[in-house]
Amino acid sequence: MWGNVRGRGETPARASPTGFPELKNDTFLRAAQGEETEYTPVWCMRQAGRYLPEFRETRAAQDFFATCRSPERCCELTLQPLQRFPLDAAIIFSDILVVPQALGMEVEMVPGKGPTFPEPLKEVEDLLKLRQKVDVAAELDYVFKAITLTRHKLEGKVPLIGFSGAPWTLMSYMIEGGGSKTMAKAKAWLYRHPKASHCLLTLLTEVIVDYLVGQVAAGAQALQLFESHAGHLGPEQFAEFALPFIQSIAKQVKSKLQKDALPAVPMIVFAKDAHYALEDLAQSGYEVVGLDWTIRPQEARQRTGKSITLQGNLDPCALYAPKEKIGELVKRMVEGFGSQRYIANLGHGLYPDMSPEHVGAFVDAVHMHSRHLNKSQ
Ligand code: 1CP
């Protein structure tokens, strides 16, 4: 199943793989599309990650981006958490920084330090060093291959989520040259060079649109856009340098999917720490809004209305609590959001020192409490 199939019978404008195994658990897709579900579906950001011993083994002594370029290894890492937990979705193993690489920038993963750009953007003139027309099909073919392979190997167990970083978050890495506490260099561009910033964000938007459409063509059944650095912007900068591009991505992806007779997959926007923009995000063209843990479920519901699905938002650090306590926190969270039009997740990714057993307790608690809540209503 392709989720919500549109344009069936039309000749696809691009050759997409077909003949994927039939989807057995569509709970996540149903919740994302606002349909009724028997229980609340659940997945975890960074579910394929270092907290799993089998992940550390597969990744051991391998360069991170070499791993990203191996469809077989990406497929294996994507499937690992599903072998342990009854998760309702898989997310393709990759990284948001493959997009700056496609634009011609070098990015290395330095052990103990994280992603590093040896030559970040410093001056406005550096923009000219970027590829102005990116052949996404060629540059990011390895991600598309990983998605197609994983879709087959999933055997229809659960849907596969594709993703991209959002323009502002990618821009901030390209200027900072890696992680940063303040984002001062990237924010200086916004204040000093607003026009050049708009040019860069527009270029990124074009690449991201083709990248996301390509992921659906390859077999992705939902898409998540990560605006992980939204919290560094205030309401005004978000309105100028993030929201218009986030909106444009949803609009363009949807229209290209339709034009190419590809499935109309649900789209999720996760803008971390951007509560000030919650109303706008709920109307930005995405079926699902992802939330971090710093907002109450009831408040998020009130501010976003009934026609949107919410995703989130347990504090990842709650997984350090004893298992009974995790159960209590999950119960409160599910009651706060309500069991419908809701996808349970953490408010951000899992950390490497978290216990797989506690991740399992989180997943089980979501299923159990949402079934109870459904019955009692
Ligand atoms: O060697 C390793 O394994 C390093 C850890 C790691 C992992 C497991 C990195 C480095 N990336 C990933 C995979 C990854 N990255 C996924 C896989 C799918 C899954 O979730 O299971 C996804 C969706 C991402 C997306 C990503 N990369 C984001 C957005 C989500 C978020 O965390 O906000 C961001 C910001 C990145 C950049 C990145 N990649 C890796 C690190 C350590 C970072 C953060 C760097 C920083 O800002 O300090």
XYZ file of C-alpha atoms and ligand atoms in Angstrom:
425
model
C 0.000 0.000 0.000
C 1.155 3.498 -0.760
C -0.873 5.293 1.876
C -3.182 7.707 0.150
C -2.738 6.769 -3.490
C -3.375 9.539 -5.943
C -3.169 9.409 -9.696
C -3.353 5.647 -9.944
C -3.508 4.464 -13.508
C -1.634 7.502 -14.801
C 1.801 6.930 -16.239
C 4.365 8.100 -13.678
C 6.580 10.901 -14.978
C 9.596 9.195 -13.468
C 10.488 5.544 -13.185
C 9.702 4.624 -9.572
C 10.199 1.238 -8.065
C 6.993 -0.715 -7.693
C 6.030 -4.090 -6.327
C 6.694 -3.299 -2.676
C 5.262 -5.726 -0.111
C 1.768 -4.842 1.119
C 1.668 -2.674 4.247
C 0.453 -4.637 7.276
C 0.419 -1.912 9.949
C -0.883 1.426 8.665
C -1.696 2.896 12.120
C 0.970 5.596 11.820
C -0.240 6.666 8.354
C -3.865 6.669 9.487
C -3.079 8.892 12.485
C -0.999 11.203 10.279
C -3.909 11.546 7.851
C -6.381 12.223 10.639
C -8.146 8.863 10.432
C -9.305 6.907 13.451
C -6.836 4.457 14.996
C -7.237 1.548 17.392
C -4.309 2.805 19.472
C -1.753 5.621 19.318
C 1.135 4.805 16.983
C 4.645 5.433 18.282
C 8.178 5.852 16.948
C 11.279 7.576 18.361
C 13.534 10.187 16.847
C 17.007 8.629 16.610
C 15.509 5.172 17.095
C 18.359 3.879 14.931
C 21.215 5.060 17.079
C 24.085 4.506 19.439
C 21.940 3.417 22.400
C 21.600 0.047 20.617
C 24.611 -2.283 21.063
C 23.915 -3.794 17.620
C 24.066 -0.291 16.112
C 27.452 0.373 17.739
C 28.685 -2.920 16.331
C 27.565 -2.172 12.761
C 28.948 1.377 12.947
C 32.227 0.394 14.663
C 35.324 1.574 12.806
C 33.253 2.771 9.857
C 33.245 6.348 8.716
C 29.805 7.853 9.404
C 29.186 9.254 5.931
C 30.593 6.084 4.301
C 27.869 4.277 6.268
C 25.296 6.780 4.944
C 26.476 6.009 1.390
C 25.996 2.268 1.776
C 22.361 1.333 1.078
C 22.883 -2.110 2.644
C 24.227 -0.653 5.882
C 21.557 2.059 6.056
C 18.928 -0.621 5.566
C 20.393 -2.798 8.303
C 20.571 0.131 10.785
C 17.019 1.253 9.945
C 15.641 -2.213 10.684
C 17.519 -2.802 13.962
C 15.124 -0.989 16.345
C 12.138 -2.726 14.715
C 13.601 -6.101 15.561
C 13.531 -5.106 19.233
C 10.415 -2.982 19.699
C 6.861 -2.966 18.265
C 7.368 0.490 16.731
C 4.746 1.753 14.274
C 7.144 3.405 11.810
C 10.710 3.157 10.567
C 12.869 6.177 9.682
C 15.560 5.764 7.074
C 19.069 5.870 8.504
C 20.850 8.874 6.988
C 21.689 12.410 8.100
C 20.444 15.908 7.347
C 23.986 16.953 6.358
C 23.966 14.935 3.129
C 22.230 17.981 1.570
C 25.162 20.403 2.142
C 27.381 17.643 0.724
C 25.174 17.529 -2.388
C 25.715 21.293 -2.678
C 29.447 20.620 -2.881
C 30.521 21.144 0.752
C 32.785 18.769 2.575
C 31.414 17.405 5.870
C 33.245 14.959 8.136
C 32.034 13.203 11.250
C 34.787 13.728 13.821
C 34.556 11.171 16.649
C 33.883 12.929 19.951
C 33.141 16.232 18.206
C 30.316 15.559 15.773
C 29.783 16.819 12.226
C 32.462 19.243 11.040
C 32.777 21.341 7.884
C 36.495 21.980 7.199
C 35.528 24.990 5.050
C 32.291 26.556 6.295
C 30.707 29.549 4.541
C 32.427 32.679 5.862
C 31.785 35.473 3.409
C 28.776 36.122 1.213
C 31.053 35.448 -1.791
C 31.459 31.858 -0.572
C 27.926 31.204 -1.799
C 29.348 31.170 -5.319
C 31.359 28.073 -4.413
C 28.137 26.120 -3.934
C 26.628 24.205 -6.846
C 23.845 26.457 -8.099
C 22.036 23.606 -9.863
C 22.163 20.326 -8.009
C 21.445 17.074 -9.809
C 19.701 15.542 -6.814
C 19.028 12.244 -8.603
C 22.779 11.789 -9.100
C 24.151 13.319 -5.871
C 21.726 11.674 -3.464
C 21.068 8.485 -5.380
C 22.565 6.469 -2.532
C 19.788 7.661 -0.172
C 17.125 6.744 -2.731
C 18.686 3.288 -3.132
C 18.715 2.842 0.662
C 15.027 3.763 0.823
C 14.020 1.347 -1.953
C 16.029 -1.497 -0.443
C 14.653 -0.826 3.055
C 11.085 -0.648 1.788
C 11.531 -4.180 0.409
C 13.321 -5.521 3.472
C 10.676 -4.083 5.808
C 8.288 -6.596 4.216
C 5.384 -4.226 4.832
C 5.802 -4.419 8.623
C 5.420 -0.625 9.121
C 5.686 2.490 6.922
C 9.055 4.048 6.113
C 9.650 7.743 6.883
C 12.022 9.821 4.729
C 13.393 13.148 5.964
C 15.405 16.276 5.361
C 16.766 19.137 7.408
C 14.882 22.396 6.897
C 16.651 25.329 5.203
C 17.509 27.427 8.295
C 18.904 24.420 10.202
C 21.070 23.407 7.232
C 22.191 27.010 6.678
C 23.246 27.247 10.319
C 25.496 24.162 10.010
C 26.964 25.409 6.725
C 28.003 28.701 8.364
C 28.881 27.487 11.859
C 30.848 24.574 10.446
C 29.311 22.192 13.013
C 27.231 22.259 16.167
C 27.087 25.544 18.081
C 25.637 26.798 21.375
C 24.749 30.285 20.174
C 24.532 30.086 16.357
C 26.137 33.530 16.495
C 27.899 33.245 13.114
C 24.804 32.000 11.304
C 22.561 34.579 13.008
C 25.032 37.326 12.143
C 24.320 36.493 8.470
C 20.596 36.993 9.049
C 21.192 40.484 10.516
C 24.070 41.578 8.283
C 23.290 39.849 5.015
C 19.532 39.296 4.821
C 19.540 39.196 1.005
C 22.352 36.656 0.781
C 20.630 34.646 3.537
C 17.443 34.589 1.458
C 19.449 33.413 -1.575
C 20.998 30.561 0.394
C 17.659 29.554 1.952
C 16.042 29.599 -1.508
C 18.795 27.419 -2.975
C 18.432 24.972 -0.085
C 14.646 24.938 -0.513
C 14.998 23.946 -4.189
C 17.324 21.063 -3.359
C 15.204 19.900 -0.400
C 12.039 19.814 -2.554
C 13.687 17.581 -5.173
C 15.247 15.493 -2.437
C 11.944 14.853 -0.653
C 10.063 14.112 -3.889
C 12.890 11.723 -4.846
C 12.502 9.946 -1.508
C 8.797 9.359 -2.163
C 9.599 8.155 -5.685
C 12.064 5.724 -4.091
C 9.447 4.399 -1.641
C 9.201 6.717 1.396
C 5.645 6.656 2.786
C 5.847 9.814 4.940
C 8.278 12.734 5.174
C 9.615 14.659 8.171
C 11.256 18.067 7.939
C 13.652 18.780 10.831
C 13.958 22.455 11.795
C 16.093 21.501 14.784
C 17.552 24.979 15.266
C 14.278 26.921 15.219
C 14.733 27.796 18.896
C 17.655 30.059 18.094
C 15.328 32.329 16.144
C 12.789 34.616 17.738
C 9.294 35.082 16.301
C 10.366 37.761 13.826
C 13.381 35.966 12.437
C 11.432 32.719 12.278
C 8.716 34.494 10.286
C 11.279 35.859 7.856
C 13.952 33.162 7.571
C 12.264 29.866 8.420
C 8.474 29.762 8.024
C 8.197 30.913 4.374
C 10.657 28.208 3.299
C 8.958 25.538 5.420
C 5.625 26.496 3.800
C 7.113 26.567 0.321
C 8.585 23.067 0.764
C 5.183 21.553 1.683
C 3.466 23.317 -1.188
C 6.044 22.430 -3.818
C 6.494 18.822 -2.671
C 2.733 18.232 -2.766
C 2.320 19.758 -6.191
C 5.294 17.836 -7.633
C 4.046 14.559 -6.169
C 0.706 15.155 -7.833
C 2.272 16.165 -11.133
C 4.488 13.063 -11.159
C 1.560 10.801 -10.174
C 3.365 9.840 -6.976
C 1.547 9.034 -3.702
C 0.374 12.009 -1.609
C 2.290 11.065 1.528
C 1.721 12.812 4.884
C 4.302 15.420 5.847
C 5.532 16.215 9.370
C 7.190 19.453 10.455
C 9.312 19.369 13.608
C 10.519 22.836 14.566
C 12.258 22.420 17.899
C 11.602 25.123 20.516
C 9.353 27.132 18.199
C 6.199 27.419 20.328
C 5.952 31.057 19.477
C 5.105 29.865 15.945
C 2.822 26.947 16.800
C -0.318 28.458 15.240
C 1.607 29.241 12.050
C 3.170 25.788 11.926
C -0.287 24.201 12.241
C -1.275 26.086 9.093
C 1.932 25.659 7.141
C 0.716 22.838 4.893
C 1.844 19.803 6.915
C -0.467 17.046 8.137
C 1.497 16.617 11.369
C 3.255 19.042 13.727
C 6.012 17.565 15.887
C 6.544 19.032 19.355
C 9.445 19.170 21.768
C 8.829 18.519 25.468
C 8.631 22.112 26.668
C 4.937 22.545 25.890
C 1.908 20.980 27.620
C -0.069 18.608 25.374
C -3.364 20.363 26.247
C -1.965 23.762 25.333
C -0.595 22.474 22.024
C -4.032 21.006 21.208
C -5.832 24.237 22.051
C -3.505 26.313 19.919
C -3.444 24.058 16.861
C -7.118 23.125 16.499
C -8.727 19.828 15.624
C -7.648 19.386 12.021
C -3.990 18.648 12.673
C -2.209 15.579 14.013
C 0.308 16.240 16.781
C 3.485 14.232 17.373
C 5.651 14.109 20.462
C 6.636 15.059 23.066
C 8.051 13.169 26.067
C 11.270 14.654 27.434
C 13.912 12.189 26.179
C 15.502 12.348 29.655
C 12.314 10.842 31.104
C 13.721 7.548 29.795
C 16.302 7.740 32.582
C 13.430 7.295 35.072
C 12.462 3.869 36.465
C 10.121 1.960 34.109
C 7.020 2.449 36.307
C 7.595 6.182 36.271
C 7.937 6.125 32.436
C 4.541 4.408 32.364
C 2.983 7.168 34.517
C 4.486 9.943 32.396
C 3.295 8.285 29.188
C -0.217 7.866 30.612
C -0.360 11.581 31.411
C 0.998 12.475 27.969
C -1.489 10.284 26.091
C -4.375 11.626 28.184
C -3.170 15.155 27.508
C -3.073 14.749 23.739
C -5.974 12.295 23.506
C -5.460 8.964 21.747
C -6.644 10.179 18.298
C -4.907 12.448 15.783
C -1.836 11.748 17.781
C 1.517 10.051 17.130
C 3.584 9.433 20.241
C 7.287 10.229 20.136
C 9.967 11.829 22.265
C 10.403 15.602 22.190
C 13.828 15.079 20.558
C 16.193 12.222 19.773
C 17.334 9.391 22.031
C 20.746 9.826 23.653
C 23.521 7.226 23.272
C 23.525 6.286 26.982
C 19.821 5.433 27.155
C 18.716 1.942 28.017
C 17.043 -0.040 25.212
C 14.885 -1.646 27.890
C 13.483 1.747 28.864
C 12.807 2.576 25.213
C 10.789 -0.647 25.087
C 8.898 0.419 28.236
C 8.035 3.741 26.549
C 6.698 2.049 23.405
C 4.657 -0.519 25.350
C 3.209 2.158 27.644
C 1.979 4.203 24.655
C 0.213 1.191 23.183
C -1.305 0.133 26.493
C -2.526 3.528 27.733
C -3.917 4.609 24.357
C -5.900 1.355 24.023
C -7.327 1.923 27.518
C -8.180 5.509 26.717
C -9.888 4.479 23.464
C -12.013 1.936 25.332
C -13.047 4.362 28.047
C -14.293 6.978 25.570
O 28.396 7.902 14.620
C 27.192 8.096 14.848
O 26.444 7.149 14.807
C 26.823 9.520 15.187
C 25.440 9.794 15.665
C 24.461 10.150 14.536
C 23.372 9.375 14.123
C 22.926 8.049 14.666
C 24.507 11.278 13.703
C 25.504 12.356 13.726
N 23.460 11.210 12.803
C 22.745 10.072 13.013
C 21.606 9.586 12.237
C 20.479 10.515 12.024
N 20.561 11.874 11.957
C 19.150 10.133 11.761
C 18.786 8.662 11.585
C 17.490 8.127 11.730
C 16.971 7.997 13.155
O 16.464 9.012 13.678
O 16.967 6.885 13.685
C 18.393 11.312 11.627
C 16.913 11.460 11.392
C 19.290 12.396 11.738
C 18.929 13.807 11.574
C 19.838 14.858 12.106
N 21.187 14.949 12.002
C 19.375 16.035 12.744
C 17.916 16.374 12.963
C 17.382 15.716 14.190
C 17.893 16.316 15.474
O 18.605 15.599 16.179
O 17.541 17.479 15.755
C 20.486 16.819 13.082
C 20.495 18.158 13.783
C 21.647 16.125 12.605
C 23.043 16.583 12.668
C 23.873 15.627 13.420
N 24.252 14.407 12.927
C 24.965 13.730 13.878
C 25.030 14.552 15.049
C 25.742 14.184 16.328
C 24.327 15.734 14.757
C 24.113 16.916 15.705
C 25.302 17.803 15.702
C 25.197 19.054 16.576
O 24.396 19.943 16.286
O 25.954 19.115 17.550
